[in-house]
């Protein structure tokens, strides 16, 4: 901290302040600036507020040479080291010390009201920071003394994590039943107009006509005609080819029933 390193920071500087001799306070009521000789200050010069660690110092210095006239150490604010008067915001009573254990109370006044406001704010901000630093130090001390939680796994200790809805390779999910197959028994028949293995015809489409069945009664057995028939056994009862008219002079053609062949 700054107190250990001996670093001194400047909090506020005012070029002109006035110092007054004040009468001793007879009662416990506060000081009144009206009781002072405000038109006859005992000393005038420059004021500087510095800080070293938790302590603040009000230093009264000569304007030209910078020689120290008086110094008031402040350990808390508000407190006995700095006290505001009851009848004005531009005057304060401060306790100065000579470093040998002797101290005295003097009146401090500012010619401008804004300078007195800056004086007040500089001391308030410093001791607000001191309070925050003290609270942080207490928290750190409590954390260091508190037992630390051991969150590591002991030897042989395990942990079980349950995760649902994980799909397996066979298409099933953990904790659920197997998927029902698309085909098989138990399914409803297809709606009317659907062929087996086919789809539903759109509305207004015509059913395809079934293929025409050919009659096998009029088909000739050319295999039987291709094989020659012996003359003694061939006894045709009907001429399959009928009578044909020759293309010549108009004579009728003769057919032979002995050989089974037709002559034109």
JSON list of C-alpha atoms in Angstrom, two decimals, residues 11-232:
[
{"chain": "A", "resi": 11, "resn": "UNK", "atom": "CA", "xyz": [-5.66, 15.51, -3.22]},
{"chain": "A", "resi": 12, "resn": "UNK", "atom": "CA", "xyz": [-6.47, 19.21, -3.41]},
{"chain": "A", "resi": 13, "resn": "UNK", "atom": "CA", "xyz": [-4.66, 22.59, -3.71]},
{"chain": "A", "resi": 14, "resn": "UNK", "atom": "CA", "xyz": [-6.20, 26.01, -3.05]},
{"chain": "A", "resi": 15, "resn": "UNK", "atom": "CA", "xyz": [-4.09, 29.12, -3.68]},
{"chain": "A", "resi": 16, "resn": "UNK", "atom": "CA", "xyz": [-5.67, 31.31, -0.99]},
{"chain": "A", "resi": 17, "resn": "UNK", "atom": "CA", "xyz": [-6.99, 30.52, 2.48]},
{"chain": "A", "resi": 18, "resn": "UNK", "atom": "CA", "xyz": [-7.21, 32.48, 5.73]},
{"chain": "A", "resi": 19, "resn": "UNK", "atom": "CA", "xyz": [-6.32, 31.42, 9.26]},
{"chain": "A", "resi": 20, "resn": "UNK", "atom": "CA", "xyz": [-8.13, 32.84, 12.34]},
{"chain": "A", "resi": 21, "resn": "UNK", "atom": "CA", "xyz": [-7.57, 32.71, 16.05]},
{"chain": "A", "resi": 22, "resn": "UNK", "atom": "CA", "xyz": [-10.65, 31.31, 17.71]},
{"chain": "A", "resi": 23, "resn": "UNK", "atom": "CA", "xyz": [-11.82, 31.65, 21.29]},
{"chain": "A", "resi": 24, "resn": "UNK", "atom": "CA", "xyz": [-12.05, 28.49, 23.36]},
{"chain": "A", "resi": 25, "resn": "UNK", "atom": "CA", "xyz": [-15.34, 26.69, 23.18]},
{"chain": "A", "resi": 26, "resn": "UNK", "atom": "CA", "xyz": [-17.17, 27.11, 26.46]},
{"chain": "A", "resi": 27, "resn": "UNK", "atom": "CA", "xyz": [-20.00, 24.68, 25.80]},
{"chain": "A", "resi": 28, "resn": "UNK", "atom": "CA", "xyz": [-20.57, 21.54, 23.79]},
{"chain": "A", "resi": 29, "resn": "UNK", "atom": "CA", "xyz": [-22.36, 23.39, 21.02]},
{"chain": "A", "resi": 30, "resn": "UNK", "atom": "CA", "xyz": [-20.53, 23.84, 17.72]},
{"chain": "A", "resi": 31, "resn": "UNK", "atom": "CA", "xyz": [-18.23, 26.65, 16.64]},
{"chain": "A", "resi": 32, "resn": "UNK", "atom": "CA", "xyz": [-19.64, 29.83, 15.07]},
{"chain": "A", "resi": 33, "resn": "UNK", "atom": "CA", "xyz": [-17.63, 31.83, 12.52]},
{"chain": "A", "resi": 34, "resn": "UNK", "atom": "CA", "xyz": [-19.50, 34.99, 13.58]},
{"chain": "A", "resi": 35, "resn": "UNK", "atom": "CA", "xyz": [-17.54, 34.93, 16.85]},
{"chain": "A", "resi": 36, "resn": "UNK", "atom": "CA", "xyz": [-14.24, 35.34, 14.96]},
{"chain": "A", "resi": 37, "resn": "UNK", "atom": "CA", "xyz": [-12.70, 38.52, 13.63]},
{"chain": "A", "resi": 38, "resn": "UNK", "atom": "CA", "xyz": [-13.27, 37.62, 9.98]},
{"chain": "A", "resi": 39, "resn": "UNK", "atom": "CA", "xyz": [-11.89, 40.94, 8.68]},
{"chain": "A", "resi": 40, "resn": "UNK", "atom": "CA", "xyz": [-8.59, 40.39, 10.53]},
{"chain": "A", "resi": 41, "resn": "UNK", "atom": "CA", "xyz": [-7.14, 36.96, 9.60]},
{"chain": "A", "resi": 42, "resn": "UNK", "atom": "CA", "xyz": [-4.04, 35.89, 11.55]},
{"chain": "A", "resi": 43, "resn": "UNK", "atom": "CA", "xyz": [-2.39, 34.40, 8.43]},
{"chain": "A", "resi": 44, "resn": "UNK", "atom": "CA", "xyz": [-3.11, 34.01, 4.68]},
{"chain": "A", "resi": 45, "resn": "UNK", "atom": "CA", "xyz": [-1.48, 31.63, 2.30]},
{"chain": "A", "resi": 46, "resn": "UNK", "atom": "CA", "xyz": [-1.86, 28.41, 0.25]},
{"chain": "A", "resi": 47, "resn": "UNK", "atom": "CA", "xyz": [-3.52, 25.21, 1.36]},
{"chain": "A", "resi": 48, "resn": "UNK", "atom": "CA", "xyz": [-2.63, 21.73, 0.16]},
{"chain": "A", "resi": 49, "resn": "UNK", "atom": "CA", "xyz": [-4.26, 18.39, 1.07]},
{"chain": "A", "resi": 50, "resn": "UNK", "atom": "CA", "xyz": [-2.04, 15.34, 0.70]},
{"chain": "A", "resi": 51, "resn": "UNK", "atom": "CA", "xyz": [-2.52, 11.65, 1.46]},
{"chain": "A", "resi": 52, "resn": "UNK", "atom": "CA", "xyz": [-0.07, 8.97, 2.56]},
{"chain": "A", "resi": 53, "resn": "UNK", "atom": "CA", "xyz": [-1.70, 5.59, 3.02]},
{"chain": "A", "resi": 54, "resn": "UNK", "atom": "CA", "xyz": [-4.79, 5.97, 5.18]},
{"chain": "A", "resi": 55, "resn": "UNK", "atom": "CA", "xyz": [-3.78, 9.36, 6.60]},
{"chain": "A", "resi": 56, "resn": "UNK", "atom": "CA", "xyz": [-4.58, 12.76, 5.08]},
{"chain": "A", "resi": 57, "resn": "UNK", "atom": "CA", "xyz": [-2.71, 15.97, 5.84]},
{"chain": "A", "resi": 58, "resn": "UNK", "atom": "CA", "xyz": [-3.87, 19.59, 5.60]},
{"chain": "A", "resi": 59, "resn": "UNK", "atom": "CA", "xyz": [-0.77, 21.69, 4.95]},
{"chain": "A", "resi": 60, "resn": "UNK", "atom": "CA", "xyz": [-0.69, 25.50, 5.15]},
{"chain": "A", "resi": 61, "resn": "UNK", "atom": "CA", "xyz": [2.23, 26.90, 3.12]},
{"chain": "A", "resi": 62, "resn": "UNK", "atom": "CA", "xyz": [3.57, 30.27, 2.13]},
{"chain": "A", "resi": 63, "resn": "UNK", "atom": "CA", "xyz": [2.41, 31.37, -1.33]},
{"chain": "A", "resi": 64, "resn": "UNK", "atom": "CA", "xyz": [5.87, 32.38, -2.54]},
{"chain": "A", "resi": 65, "resn": "UNK", "atom": "CA", "xyz": [8.45, 30.29, -0.72]},
{"chain": "A", "resi": 66, "resn": "UNK", "atom": "CA", "xyz": [6.29, 27.23, 0.00]},
{"chain": "A", "resi": 67, "resn": "UNK", "atom": "CA", "xyz": [7.50, 27.20, 3.63]},
{"chain": "A", "resi": 68, "resn": "UNK", "atom": "CA", "xyz": [5.27, 25.14, 5.89]},
{"chain": "A", "resi": 69, "resn": "UNK", "atom": "CA", "xyz": [3.28, 27.29, 8.34]},
{"chain": "A", "resi": 70, "resn": "UNK", "atom": "CA", "xyz": [1.18, 24.56, 10.03]},
{"chain": "A", "resi": 71, "resn": "UNK", "atom": "CA", "xyz": [0.02, 21.01, 9.42]},
{"chain": "A", "resi": 72, "resn": "UNK", "atom": "CA", "xyz": [-3.10, 19.13, 10.53]},
{"chain": "A", "resi": 73, "resn": "UNK", "atom": "CA", "xyz": [-3.04, 15.32, 10.26]},
{"chain": "A", "resi": 74, "resn": "UNK", "atom": "CA", "xyz": [-6.50, 13.83, 9.64]},
{"chain": "A", "resi": 75, "resn": "UNK", "atom": "CA", "xyz": [-7.24, 10.19, 10.49]},
{"chain": "A", "resi": 76, "resn": "UNK", "atom": "CA", "xyz": [-11.01, 10.33, 9.84]},
{"chain": "A", "resi": 77, "resn": "UNK", "atom": "CA", "xyz": [-13.58, 12.70, 8.42]},
{"chain": "A", "resi": 78, "resn": "UNK", "atom": "CA", "xyz": [-15.77, 14.05, 9.85]},
{"chain": "A", "resi": 79, "resn": "UNK", "atom": "CA", "xyz": [-13.96, 13.92, 13.18]},
{"chain": "A", "resi": 80, "resn": "UNK", "atom": "CA", "xyz": [-12.11, 15.95, 15.75]},
{"chain": "A", "resi": 81, "resn": "UNK", "atom": "CA", "xyz": [-9.32, 16.93, 13.32]},
{"chain": "A", "resi": 82, "resn": "UNK", "atom": "CA", "xyz": [-11.71, 18.83, 11.01]},
{"chain": "A", "resi": 83, "resn": "UNK", "atom": "CA", "xyz": [-15.04, 20.29, 12.10]},
{"chain": "A", "resi": 84, "resn": "UNK", "atom": "CA", "xyz": [-17.42, 22.57, 10.19]},
{"chain": "A", "resi": 85, "resn": "UNK", "atom": "CA", "xyz": [-18.91, 25.62, 11.86]},
{"chain": "A", "resi": 86, "resn": "UNK", "atom": "CA", "xyz": [-22.65, 25.89, 12.46]},
{"chain": "A", "resi": 87, "resn": "UNK", "atom": "CA", "xyz": [-23.33, 29.22, 10.73]},
{"chain": "A", "resi": 88, "resn": "UNK", "atom": "CA", "xyz": [-21.39, 29.03, 7.43]},
{"chain": "A", "resi": 89, "resn": "UNK", "atom": "CA", "xyz": [-20.16, 26.56, 4.81]},
{"chain": "A", "resi": 90, "resn": "UNK", "atom": "CA", "xyz": [-16.91, 28.46, 4.08]},
{"chain": "A", "resi": 91, "resn": "UNK", "atom": "CA", "xyz": [-15.31, 28.07, 7.51]},
{"chain": "A", "resi": 92, "resn": "UNK", "atom": "CA", "xyz": [-13.88, 25.10, 9.42]},
{"chain": "A", "resi": 93, "resn": "UNK", "atom": "CA", "xyz": [-12.00, 24.43, 12.62]},
{"chain": "A", "resi": 94, "resn": "UNK", "atom": "CA", "xyz": [-8.87, 22.26, 12.25]},
{"chain": "A", "resi": 95, "resn": "UNK", "atom": "CA", "xyz": [-6.48, 20.82, 14.81]},
{"chain": "A", "resi": 96, "resn": "UNK", "atom": "CA", "xyz": [-2.82, 21.47, 13.98]},
{"chain": "A", "resi": 97, "resn": "UNK", "atom": "CA", "xyz": [0.16, 19.61, 15.47]},
{"chain": "A", "resi": 98, "resn": "UNK", "atom": "CA", "xyz": [3.83, 20.54, 15.71]},
{"chain": "A", "resi": 99, "resn": "UNK", "atom": "CA", "xyz": [5.18, 16.98, 15.71]},
{"chain": "A", "resi": 100, "resn": "UNK", "atom": "CA", "xyz": [6.21, 17.12, 19.38]},
{"chain": "A", "resi": 101, "resn": "UNK", "atom": "CA", "xyz": [2.81, 16.14, 20.79]},
{"chain": "A", "resi": 102, "resn": "UNK", "atom": "CA", "xyz": [1.47, 19.71, 21.06]},
{"chain": "A", "resi": 103, "resn": "UNK", "atom": "CA", "xyz": [-1.65, 20.73, 19.19]},
{"chain": "A", "resi": 104, "resn": "UNK", "atom": "CA", "xyz": [-3.96, 23.76, 18.82]},
{"chain": "A", "resi": 105, "resn": "UNK", "atom": "CA", "xyz": [-7.30, 24.60, 17.18]},
{"chain": "A", "resi": 106, "resn": "UNK", "atom": "CA", "xyz": [-7.44, 27.32, 14.55]},
{"chain": "A", "resi": 107, "resn": "UNK", "atom": "CA", "xyz": [-10.10, 28.63, 12.20]},
{"chain": "A", "resi": 108, "resn": "UNK", "atom": "CA", "xyz": [-9.75, 28.05, 8.45]},
{"chain": "A", "resi": 109, "resn": "UNK", "atom": "CA", "xyz": [-11.74, 30.12, 5.95]},
{"chain": "A", "resi": 110, "resn": "UNK", "atom": "CA", "xyz": [-12.11, 30.23, 2.15]},
{"chain": "A", "resi": 111, "resn": "UNK", "atom": "CA", "xyz": [-12.83, 33.37, 0.17]},
{"chain": "A", "resi": 112, "resn": "UNK", "atom": "CA", "xyz": [-14.84, 31.42, -2.42]},
{"chain": "A", "resi": 113, "resn": "UNK", "atom": "CA", "xyz": [-17.63, 28.99, -1.59]},
{"chain": "A", "resi": 114, "resn": "UNK", "atom": "CA", "xyz": [-16.53, 26.62, -4.38]},
{"chain": "A", "resi": 115, "resn": "UNK", "atom": "CA", "xyz": [-13.08, 26.24, -2.73]},
{"chain": "A", "resi": 116, "resn": "UNK", "atom": "CA", "xyz": [-14.69, 25.15, 0.51]},
{"chain": "A", "resi": 117, "resn": "UNK", "atom": "CA", "xyz": [-16.80, 22.62, -1.40]},
{"chain": "A", "resi": 118, "resn": "UNK", "atom": "CA", "xyz": [-13.66, 21.12, -3.04]},
{"chain": "A", "resi": 119, "resn": "UNK", "atom": "CA", "xyz": [-11.99, 20.94, 0.37]},
{"chain": "A", "resi": 120, "resn": "UNK", "atom": "CA", "xyz": [-14.92, 19.00, 1.78]},
{"chain": "A", "resi": 121, "resn": "UNK", "atom": "CA", "xyz": [-15.20, 16.60, -1.20]},
{"chain": "A", "resi": 122, "resn": "UNK", "atom": "CA", "xyz": [-11.45, 15.82, -1.26]},
{"chain": "A", "resi": 123, "resn": "UNK", "atom": "CA", "xyz": [-11.52, 14.63, 2.34]},
{"chain": "A", "resi": 124, "resn": "UNK", "atom": "CA", "xyz": [-14.74, 12.65, 1.87]},
{"chain": "A", "resi": 125, "resn": "UNK", "atom": "CA", "xyz": [-13.43, 10.81, -1.22]},
{"chain": "A", "resi": 126, "resn": "UNK", "atom": "CA", "xyz": [-10.19, 9.87, 0.48]},
{"chain": "A", "resi": 127, "resn": "UNK", "atom": "CA", "xyz": [-11.81, 8.33, 3.54]},
{"chain": "A", "resi": 128, "resn": "UNK", "atom": "CA", "xyz": [-14.42, 6.60, 1.41]},
{"chain": "A", "resi": 129, "resn": "UNK", "atom": "CA", "xyz": [-11.53, 4.89, -0.39]},
{"chain": "A", "resi": 130, "resn": "UNK", "atom": "CA", "xyz": [-9.97, 4.01, 2.97]},
{"chain": "A", "resi": 131, "resn": "UNK", "atom": "CA", "xyz": [-13.21, 2.36, 4.07]},
{"chain": "A", "resi": 132, "resn": "UNK", "atom": "CA", "xyz": [-13.46, 0.29, 0.89]},
{"chain": "A", "resi": 133, "resn": "UNK", "atom": "CA", "xyz": [-9.85, -0.86, 1.23]},
{"chain": "A", "resi": 134, "resn": "UNK", "atom": "CA", "xyz": [-10.49, -1.91, 4.80]},
{"chain": "A", "resi": 135, "resn": "UNK", "atom": "CA", "xyz": [-13.56, -3.94, 3.83]},
{"chain": "A", "resi": 136, "resn": "UNK", "atom": "CA", "xyz": [-11.66, -5.70, 1.02]},
{"chain": "A", "resi": 137, "resn": "UNK", "atom": "CA", "xyz": [-8.85, -6.56, 3.40]},
{"chain": "A", "resi": 138, "resn": "UNK", "atom": "CA", "xyz": [-11.34, -8.11, 5.84]},
{"chain": "A", "resi": 139, "resn": "UNK", "atom": "CA", "xyz": [-12.92, -10.18, 3.07]},
{"chain": "A", "resi": 140, "resn": "UNK", "atom": "CA", "xyz": [-9.54, -11.48, 1.95]},
{"chain": "A", "resi": 141, "resn": "UNK", "atom": "CA", "xyz": [-8.65, -12.36, 5.53]},
{"chain": "A", "resi": 142, "resn": "UNK", "atom": "CA", "xyz": [-11.91, -14.26, 5.99]},
{"chain": "A", "resi": 143, "resn": "UNK", "atom": "CA", "xyz": [-11.40, -16.17, 2.75]},
{"chain": "A", "resi": 144, "resn": "UNK", "atom": "CA", "xyz": [-7.87, -17.15, 3.70]},
{"chain": "A", "resi": 145, "resn": "UNK", "atom": "CA", "xyz": [-8.91, -18.46, 7.12]},
{"chain": "A", "resi": 146, "resn": "UNK", "atom": "CA", "xyz": [-12.05, -20.26, 5.89]},
{"chain": "A", "resi": 147, "resn": "UNK", "atom": "CA", "xyz": [-11.60, -23.98, 5.13]},
{"chain": "A", "resi": 148, "resn": "UNK", "atom": "CA", "xyz": [-11.33, -24.70, 1.44]},
{"chain": "A", "resi": 149, "resn": "UNK", "atom": "CA", "xyz": [-13.83, -27.06, -0.16]},
{"chain": "A", "resi": 150, "resn": "UNK", "atom": "CA", "xyz": [-12.36, -30.23, -1.62]},
{"chain": "A", "resi": 151, "resn": "UNK", "atom": "CA", "xyz": [-14.33, -30.79, -4.81]},
{"chain": "A", "resi": 152, "resn": "UNK", "atom": "CA", "xyz": [-12.02, -33.45, -6.26]},
{"chain": "A", "resi": 153, "resn": "UNK", "atom": "CA", "xyz": [-12.97, -37.11, -6.71]},
{"chain": "A", "resi": 154, "resn": "UNK", "atom": "CA", "xyz": [-11.91, -39.49, -4.02]},
{"chain": "A", "resi": 155, "resn": "UNK", "atom": "CA", "xyz": [-10.18, -42.74, -4.86]},
{"chain": "A", "resi": 156, "resn": "UNK", "atom": "CA", "xyz": [-12.69, -45.15, -6.40]},
{"chain": "A", "resi": 157, "resn": "UNK", "atom": "CA", "xyz": [-15.45, -42.52, -6.55]},
{"chain": "A", "resi": 158, "resn": "UNK", "atom": "CA", "xyz": [-17.49, -42.39, -9.74]},
{"chain": "A", "resi": 159, "resn": "UNK", "atom": "CA", "xyz": [-20.24, -40.25, -11.13]},
{"chain": "A", "resi": 160, "resn": "UNK", "atom": "CA", "xyz": [-23.26, -41.32, -13.17]},
{"chain": "A", "resi": 161, "resn": "UNK", "atom": "CA", "xyz": [-24.84, -39.06, -15.76]},
{"chain": "A", "resi": 162, "resn": "UNK", "atom": "CA", "xyz": [-28.26, -39.87, -17.23]},
{"chain": "A", "resi": 163, "resn": "UNK", "atom": "CA", "xyz": [-28.86, -38.48, -20.71]},
{"chain": "A", "resi": 164, "resn": "UNK", "atom": "CA", "xyz": [-32.17, -39.26, -22.42]},
{"chain": "A", "resi": 165, "resn": "UNK", "atom": "CA", "xyz": [-33.34, -39.40, -26.04]},
{"chain": "A", "resi": 166, "resn": "UNK", "atom": "CA", "xyz": [-30.09, -40.72, -27.50]},
{"chain": "A", "resi": 167, "resn": "UNK", "atom": "CA", "xyz": [-30.63, -42.61, -30.76]},
{"chain": "A", "resi": 168, "resn": "UNK", "atom": "CA", "xyz": [-28.89, -45.93, -31.15]},
{"chain": "A", "resi": 169, "resn": "UNK", "atom": "CA", "xyz": [-27.71, -47.61, -34.33]},
{"chain": "A", "resi": 170, "resn": "UNK", "atom": "CA", "xyz": [-30.77, -49.89, -34.52]},
{"chain": "A", "resi": 171, "resn": "UNK", "atom": "CA", "xyz": [-33.09, -46.86, -34.78]},
{"chain": "A", "resi": 172, "resn": "UNK", "atom": "CA", "xyz": [-34.36, -46.99, -31.21]},
{"chain": "A", "resi": 173, "resn": "UNK", "atom": "CA", "xyz": [-33.98, -44.34, -28.54]},
{"chain": "A", "resi": 174, "resn": "UNK", "atom": "CA", "xyz": [-32.76, -44.97, -25.05]},
{"chain": "A", "resi": 175, "resn": "UNK", "atom": "CA", "xyz": [-35.65, -45.64, -22.68]},
{"chain": "A", "resi": 176, "resn": "UNK", "atom": "CA", "xyz": [-38.20, -46.01, -25.52]},
{"chain": "A", "resi": 177, "resn": "UNK", "atom": "CA", "xyz": [-39.77, -48.85, -27.50]},
{"chain": "A", "resi": 178, "resn": "UNK", "atom": "CA", "xyz": [-38.52, -50.02, -30.89]},
{"chain": "A", "resi": 179, "resn": "UNK", "atom": "CA", "xyz": [-39.96, -48.35, -33.96]},
{"chain": "A", "resi": 180, "resn": "UNK", "atom": "CA", "xyz": [-42.95, -50.24, -35.44]},
{"chain": "A", "resi": 181, "resn": "UNK", "atom": "CA", "xyz": [-42.19, -51.68, -38.93]},
{"chain": "A", "resi": 182, "resn": "UNK", "atom": "CA", "xyz": [-43.96, -50.09, -41.85]},
{"chain": "A", "resi": 183, "resn": "UNK", "atom": "CA", "xyz": [-45.27, -53.35, -43.40]},
{"chain": "A", "resi": 184, "resn": "UNK", "atom": "CA", "xyz": [-46.67, -56.59, -42.04]},
{"chain": "A", "resi": 185, "resn": "UNK", "atom": "CA", "xyz": [-49.84, -57.80, -40.44]},
{"chain": "A", "resi": 186, "resn": "UNK", "atom": "CA", "xyz": [-52.10, -55.60, -38.48]},
{"chain": "A", "resi": 187, "resn": "UNK", "atom": "CA", "xyz": [-52.18, -52.79, -41.05]},
{"chain": "A", "resi": 188, "resn": "UNK", "atom": "CA", "xyz": [-55.44, -51.58, -42.57]},
{"chain": "A", "resi": 189, "resn": "UNK", "atom": "CA", "xyz": [-56.20, -52.47, -46.25]},
{"chain": "A", "resi": 190, "resn": "UNK", "atom": "CA", "xyz": [-55.61, -49.78, -48.86]},
{"chain": "A", "resi": 191, "resn": "UNK", "atom": "CA", "xyz": [-58.51, -47.51, -49.76]},
{"chain": "A", "resi": 192, "resn": "UNK", "atom": "CA", "xyz": [-60.69, -48.26, -52.83]},
{"chain": "A", "resi": 193, "resn": "UNK", "atom": "CA", "xyz": [-59.07, -47.51, -56.16]},
{"chain": "A", "resi": 194, "resn": "UNK", "atom": "CA", "xyz": [-55.55, -48.49, -55.05]},
{"chain": "A", "resi": 195, "resn": "UNK", "atom": "CA", "xyz": [-53.84, -51.48, -56.62]},
{"chain": "A", "resi": 196, "resn": "UNK", "atom": "CA", "xyz": [-51.65, -53.78, -54.64]},
{"chain": "A", "resi": 197, "resn": "UNK", "atom": "CA", "xyz": [-48.23, -52.24, -54.57]},
{"chain": "A", "resi": 198, "resn": "UNK", "atom": "CA", "xyz": [-49.46, -49.08, -56.33]},
{"chain": "A", "resi": 199, "resn": "UNK", "atom": "CA", "xyz": [-50.65, -45.62, -55.41]},
{"chain": "A", "resi": 200, "resn": "UNK", "atom": "CA", "xyz": [-54.01, -43.91, -55.26]},
{"chain": "A", "resi": 201, "resn": "UNK", "atom": "CA", "xyz": [-55.35, -42.64, -58.56]},
{"chain": "A", "resi": 202, "resn": "UNK", "atom": "CA", "xyz": [-56.06, -38.93, -58.65]},
{"chain": "A", "resi": 203, "resn": "UNK", "atom": "CA", "xyz": [-59.70, -37.80, -58.77]},
{"chain": "A", "resi": 204, "resn": "UNK", "atom": "CA", "xyz": [-61.21, -37.93, -62.27]},
{"chain": "A", "resi": 205, "resn": "UNK", "atom": "CA", "xyz": [-58.63, -40.36, -63.69]},
{"chain": "A", "resi": 206, "resn": "UNK", "atom": "CA", "xyz": [-60.02, -43.33, -65.63]},
{"chain": "A", "resi": 207, "resn": "UNK", "atom": "CA", "xyz": [-59.24, -46.87, -64.75]},
{"chain": "A", "resi": 208, "resn": "UNK", "atom": "CA", "xyz": [-57.05, -48.51, -67.41]},
{"chain": "A", "resi": 209, "resn": "UNK", "atom": "CA", "xyz": [-58.95, -51.05, -69.52]},
{"chain": "A", "resi": 210, "resn": "UNK", "atom": "CA", "xyz": [-57.96, -54.66, -68.94]},
{"chain": "A", "resi": 211, "resn": "UNK", "atom": "CA", "xyz": [-56.06, -56.24, -71.84]},
{"chain": "A", "resi": 212, "resn": "UNK", "atom": "CA", "xyz": [-58.24, -58.11, -74.36]},
{"chain": "A", "resi": 213, "resn": "UNK", "atom": "CA", "xyz": [-58.13, -61.87, -74.11]},
{"chain": "A", "resi": 214, "resn": "UNK", "atom": "CA", "xyz": [-57.25, -63.63, -77.31]},
{"chain": "A", "resi": 215, "resn": "UNK", "atom": "CA", "xyz": [-59.22, -66.70, -78.32]},
{"chain": "A", "resi": 216, "resn": "UNK", "atom": "CA", "xyz": [-57.21, -69.79, -78.89]},
{"chain": "A", "resi": 217, "resn": "UNK", "atom": "CA", "xyz": [-59.99, -71.51, -80.82]},
{"chain": "A", "resi": 218, "resn": "UNK", "atom": "CA", "xyz": [-59.11, -69.82, -84.17]},
{"chain": "A", "resi": 219, "resn": "UNK", "atom": "CA", "xyz": [-55.36, -70.30, -83.93]},
{"chain": "A", "resi": 220, "resn": "UNK", "atom": "CA", "xyz": [-54.11, -72.75, -86.53]},
{"chain": "A", "resi": 221, "resn": "UNK", "atom": "CA", "xyz": [-51.73, -75.46, -85.62]},
{"chain": "A", "resi": 222, "resn": "UNK", "atom": "CA", "xyz": [-49.04, -74.81, -88.20]},
{"chain": "A", "resi": 223, "resn": "UNK", "atom": "CA", "xyz": [-46.86, -77.42, -86.58]},
{"chain": "A", "resi": 224, "resn": "UNK", "atom": "CA", "xyz": [-49.37, -80.09, -87.61]},
{"chain": "A", "resi": 225, "resn": "UNK", "atom": "CA", "xyz": [-49.46, -78.77, -91.16]},
{"chain": "A", "resi": 226, "resn": "UNK", "atom": "CA", "xyz": [-45.71, -78.71, -91.47]},
{"chain": "A", "resi": 227, "resn": "UNK", "atom": "CA", "xyz": [-45.38, -82.47, -90.91]},
{"chain": "A", "resi": 228, "resn": "UNK", "atom": "CA", "xyz": [-46.42, -84.62, -93.98]},
{"chain": "A", "resi": 229, "resn": "UNK", "atom": "CA", "xyz": [-49.17, -87.11, -93.45]},
{"chain": "A", "resi": 230, "resn": "UNK", "atom": "CA", "xyz": [-49.00, -90.61, -94.90]},
{"chain": "A", "resi": 231, "resn": "UNK", "atom": "CA", "xyz": [-51.51, -91.14, -97.74]},
{"chain": "A", "resi": 232, "resn": "UNK", "atom": "CA", "xyz": [-53.10, -94.22, -96.21]}
]
